[in-house]
XYZ file of C-alpha atoms in Angstrom:
268
model
C 13.739 -46.003 32.827
C 14.543 -43.244 35.203
C 11.699 -43.124 37.400
C 11.678 -46.787 37.942
C 15.871 -45.982 39.120
C 14.355 -43.138 41.316
C 11.630 -45.651 42.867
C 14.606 -48.212 43.530
C 16.753 -45.257 45.151
C 13.584 -43.939 47.346
C 13.154 -47.776 48.715
C 17.070 -48.114 49.591
C 16.690 -44.623 51.014
C 19.193 -43.741 49.174
C 18.912 -39.657 48.920
C 22.046 -38.721 46.898
C 21.053 -40.718 44.538
C 17.340 -39.690 44.835
C 18.698 -35.930 44.540
C 21.065 -36.665 41.673
C 18.180 -38.687 39.594
C 16.004 -35.354 40.073
C 18.971 -32.611 39.367
C 19.175 -34.887 36.038
C 15.340 -34.539 35.458
C 15.344 -30.538 36.000
C 18.211 -30.220 33.903
C 17.351 -32.107 31.397
C 13.689 -30.070 31.059
C 15.494 -26.881 31.173
C 17.651 -27.557 28.360
C 14.740 -29.148 26.560
C 12.949 -25.456 27.523
C 16.015 -22.943 26.235
C 16.186 -24.983 22.959
C 12.144 -24.661 22.102
C 12.567 -20.834 23.833
C 15.761 -20.722 20.872
C 14.249 -22.327 18.117
C 10.838 -20.193 18.824
C 13.083 -17.019 18.633
C 15.022 -17.811 15.599
C 11.776 -18.878 13.882
C 10.280 -15.244 15.065
C 13.324 -13.493 13.498
C 13.237 -15.521 10.057
C 9.307 -14.802 9.595
C 9.999 -10.881 10.692
C 12.364 -10.832 8.176
C 10.258 -12.370 5.637
C 7.206 -9.806 6.487
C 9.754 -6.855 6.350
C 10.469 -8.313 3.261
C 7.169 -8.299 1.541
C 6.508 -5.295 3.404
C 8.691 -3.679 2.067
C 7.324 -4.714 -1.609
C 4.427 -2.875 -0.975
C 5.848 0.164 0.544
C 7.971 0.787 -3.181
C 4.358 0.258 -5.301
C 2.826 2.859 -2.788
C 5.723 5.197 -2.789
C 5.505 4.848 -7.106
C 1.276 4.910 -6.377
C 1.453 8.419 -4.731
C 3.732 10.136 -6.958
C 1.325 9.101 -10.011
C -1.475 10.363 -8.165
C 0.318 14.129 -7.917
C 1.579 13.950 -11.651
C -1.809 13.055 -12.644
C -3.331 16.116 -10.094
C -2.738 18.563 -13.142
C -4.937 16.430 -15.656
C -8.010 15.934 -12.905
C -7.790 19.660 -12.201
C -7.987 20.560 -15.499
C -10.758 18.356 -16.468
C -12.655 19.340 -13.112
C -12.210 23.332 -14.502
C -13.804 22.183 -17.683
C -16.676 20.332 -16.555
C -17.254 23.217 -14.299
C -17.164 25.977 -16.474
C -19.775 23.955 -18.835
C -22.332 23.456 -16.334
C -22.464 26.646 -15.384
C -23.139 28.006 -18.877
C -26.999 29.170 -19.648
C -27.387 26.921 -22.592
C -29.971 24.172 -22.103
C -28.459 22.012 -24.400
C -25.855 20.090 -22.588
C -23.029 19.491 -25.999
C -21.969 15.571 -23.647
C -18.208 15.526 -22.783
C -16.618 12.263 -23.344
C -12.888 13.091 -23.086
C -10.163 11.053 -24.120
C -11.427 7.893 -22.461
C -13.243 5.686 -25.045
C -10.204 3.757 -25.368
C -7.918 1.140 -23.136
C -7.721 -1.325 -21.202
C -10.091 -0.380 -18.764
C -12.871 0.991 -20.496
C -12.965 -1.247 -23.429
C -15.310 -3.792 -22.028
C -17.774 -0.333 -21.337
C -20.755 0.241 -22.697
C -20.753 3.911 -21.566
C -17.631 5.690 -22.073
C -16.693 7.642 -18.307
C -16.822 11.511 -18.258
C -14.158 11.313 -15.980
C -11.286 9.440 -15.296
C -9.078 9.231 -12.075
C -6.412 6.904 -11.740
C -7.480 3.631 -9.581
C -4.270 1.849 -7.914
C -3.567 -1.347 -5.757
C -3.407 1.048 -2.225
C -1.462 -2.478 -0.593
C -1.410 -3.241 3.172
C -1.824 -7.180 2.969
C 1.343 -7.833 3.763
C 1.240 -5.451 7.116
C -2.424 -6.526 7.711
C -1.239 -10.131 7.266
C 1.962 -9.842 9.355
C -0.043 -8.069 11.882
C -2.603 -10.251 12.812
C -0.112 -13.253 13.081
C 1.530 -11.579 15.811
C 4.889 -11.580 13.171
C 5.697 -7.952 14.137
C 5.301 -8.583 17.930
C 9.410 -8.501 18.502
C 9.851 -5.328 15.340
C 11.399 -2.529 16.915
C 8.835 -0.186 18.462
C 9.866 2.743 16.962
C 9.917 1.267 13.338
C 6.538 -0.187 14.269
C 4.758 2.777 14.789
C 6.257 4.697 11.779
C 4.962 1.757 9.494
C 1.460 1.709 11.658
C 1.212 5.899 10.584
C 2.003 5.179 6.838
C -0.562 2.368 6.917
C -2.919 4.241 8.342
C -2.866 6.830 5.553
C -2.673 3.935 2.974
C -5.826 2.632 3.725
C -7.138 6.283 4.229
C -6.317 6.587 0.200
C -7.957 2.801 -0.836
C -11.124 4.459 0.987
C -11.088 7.932 -0.404
C -10.326 6.447 -4.031
C -13.107 4.395 -3.698
C -15.337 7.113 -3.100
C -13.915 9.121 -5.694
C -15.075 6.247 -8.323
C -18.534 6.319 -7.016
C -19.068 9.776 -6.698
C -17.427 10.055 -10.836
C -19.901 7.406 -11.539
C -22.665 9.766 -10.551
C -21.619 11.934 -13.489
C -21.911 9.022 -16.046
C -24.929 11.050 -18.252
C -22.655 13.966 -18.767
C -21.050 11.562 -21.403
C -24.123 11.964 -24.058
C -25.676 15.644 -25.558
C -28.977 15.905 -23.625
C -31.498 18.858 -22.184
C -30.320 20.014 -18.883
C -32.324 22.628 -16.940
C -30.214 24.862 -14.910
C -31.095 23.082 -11.944
C -29.420 20.131 -12.791
C -26.639 21.877 -14.205
C -26.270 22.738 -10.482
C -26.516 19.489 -9.040
C -24.124 18.200 -11.094
C -21.545 20.922 -10.159
C -22.178 20.303 -7.032
C -22.136 16.369 -7.439
C -18.014 17.307 -9.601
C -17.583 19.626 -6.561
C -17.620 16.698 -4.212
C -15.694 14.685 -6.349
C -12.695 17.678 -6.245
C -12.821 18.001 -1.973
C -12.395 13.915 -2.258
C -9.408 14.022 -4.899
C -8.025 17.015 -3.040
C -7.521 15.040 -0.147
C -6.270 12.080 -1.976
C -3.685 14.125 -3.162
C -2.730 14.912 0.290
C -2.538 12.263 1.604
C -0.599 11.349 -1.387
C 2.073 13.583 -0.488
C 2.015 12.630 3.240
C 2.333 9.283 2.136
C 5.832 10.791 0.004
C 6.668 12.534 2.709
C 6.777 10.124 5.581
C 8.526 7.207 3.207
C 11.530 9.238 2.235
C 11.609 11.167 5.594
C 11.494 8.534 8.039
C 13.737 6.095 5.904
C 10.323 3.267 5.546
C 11.797 1.784 2.109
C 14.716 -0.472 2.025
C 16.076 0.082 -1.598
C 17.184 -2.880 -2.575
C 18.454 -3.303 -6.476
C 15.470 -5.235 -7.025
C 13.131 -2.157 -5.567
C 15.079 0.174 -7.310
C 14.364 -1.695 -10.257
C 10.737 -2.659 -10.044
C 10.836 1.306 -9.122
C 12.621 2.341 -12.456
C 10.126 -0.167 -14.384
C 7.247 1.540 -13.149
C 8.304 4.946 -14.277
C 9.657 3.986 -17.431
C 6.626 1.862 -18.195
C 3.418 3.841 -16.779
C 4.284 6.861 -18.516
C 4.447 5.545 -21.746
C 0.377 5.065 -21.600
C 0.446 8.427 -19.875
C -0.596 10.879 -22.821
C -2.954 8.168 -24.225
C -4.696 7.944 -21.386
C -4.583 11.695 -19.640
C -3.486 13.443 -22.623
C -0.272 15.976 -22.190
C -1.449 17.189 -19.050
C 0.501 14.375 -16.871
C 3.460 15.792 -15.365
C 6.655 13.718 -14.861
C 7.195 11.200 -11.959
C 10.530 11.940 -10.703
C 10.785 9.894 -7.250
C 13.264 11.899 -4.763
C 14.919 7.880 -3.821
C 15.825 7.815 -6.624
C 17.866 11.009 -7.422
C 20.900 8.949 -6.586
C 21.101 6.708 -9.350
C 23.431 8.088 -12.479
C 23.630 6.382 -15.765
C 27.202 4.596 -14.030
C 24.614 3.217 -11.157
C 22.079 1.869 -13.396
C 24.588 -0.133 -15.105
C 25.892 -1.798 -12.426
C 22.807 -2.903 -10.920
């Protein structure tokens, strides 16, 4: 319709009308583009807010897992020290050392009891990876994105190290059973145990760095829901620690929850 009218005005050499028609077209296109851009920016902000909620939930879980790993560090060190002392003993008969790991959800389907038991947690980065790949984080504040990127680099490193520890400890499976071992075999297993110790110490250092990064950089937004989730983790997981690891497990005290008093808890 508009094109036909412009054509008629051109034939009639009514240049003012042609100019007005052209102006209407330009303004209409400009308004459409502005509305489209506004809509895209609004959707981008909505997507970013959703992604940040998912990322915050991930950080809350990782925050607890890091503290949990440190709380269990003393158990690991005591167990490694016990096995290293036995491995260096001159007795050719290895007594077998299954430890307190024969029962529980993670071992009930196993045929062979593990000689060692390290905590295995999902050091999660799915929300971050997904948002990053979709470009959702492009409009995020650059400094916050940099801090989150550093956090997730540490989280991914923790996951890789944890997998490596699991593989190394699996190589010590034979220590669960009483067998005869030469000194050279004992030293070989001692080397494997030393390797596991180095990797575990690295994971515990990474856990400390993750905690410091979250707390010092304000990466975790402590909503009421996040507070409840963290308290549930602390109270629920502790109940099973003694059965799995013994009384060596330390207390888990999340520093970001230190401001919660009994009155605050009732209000949550």
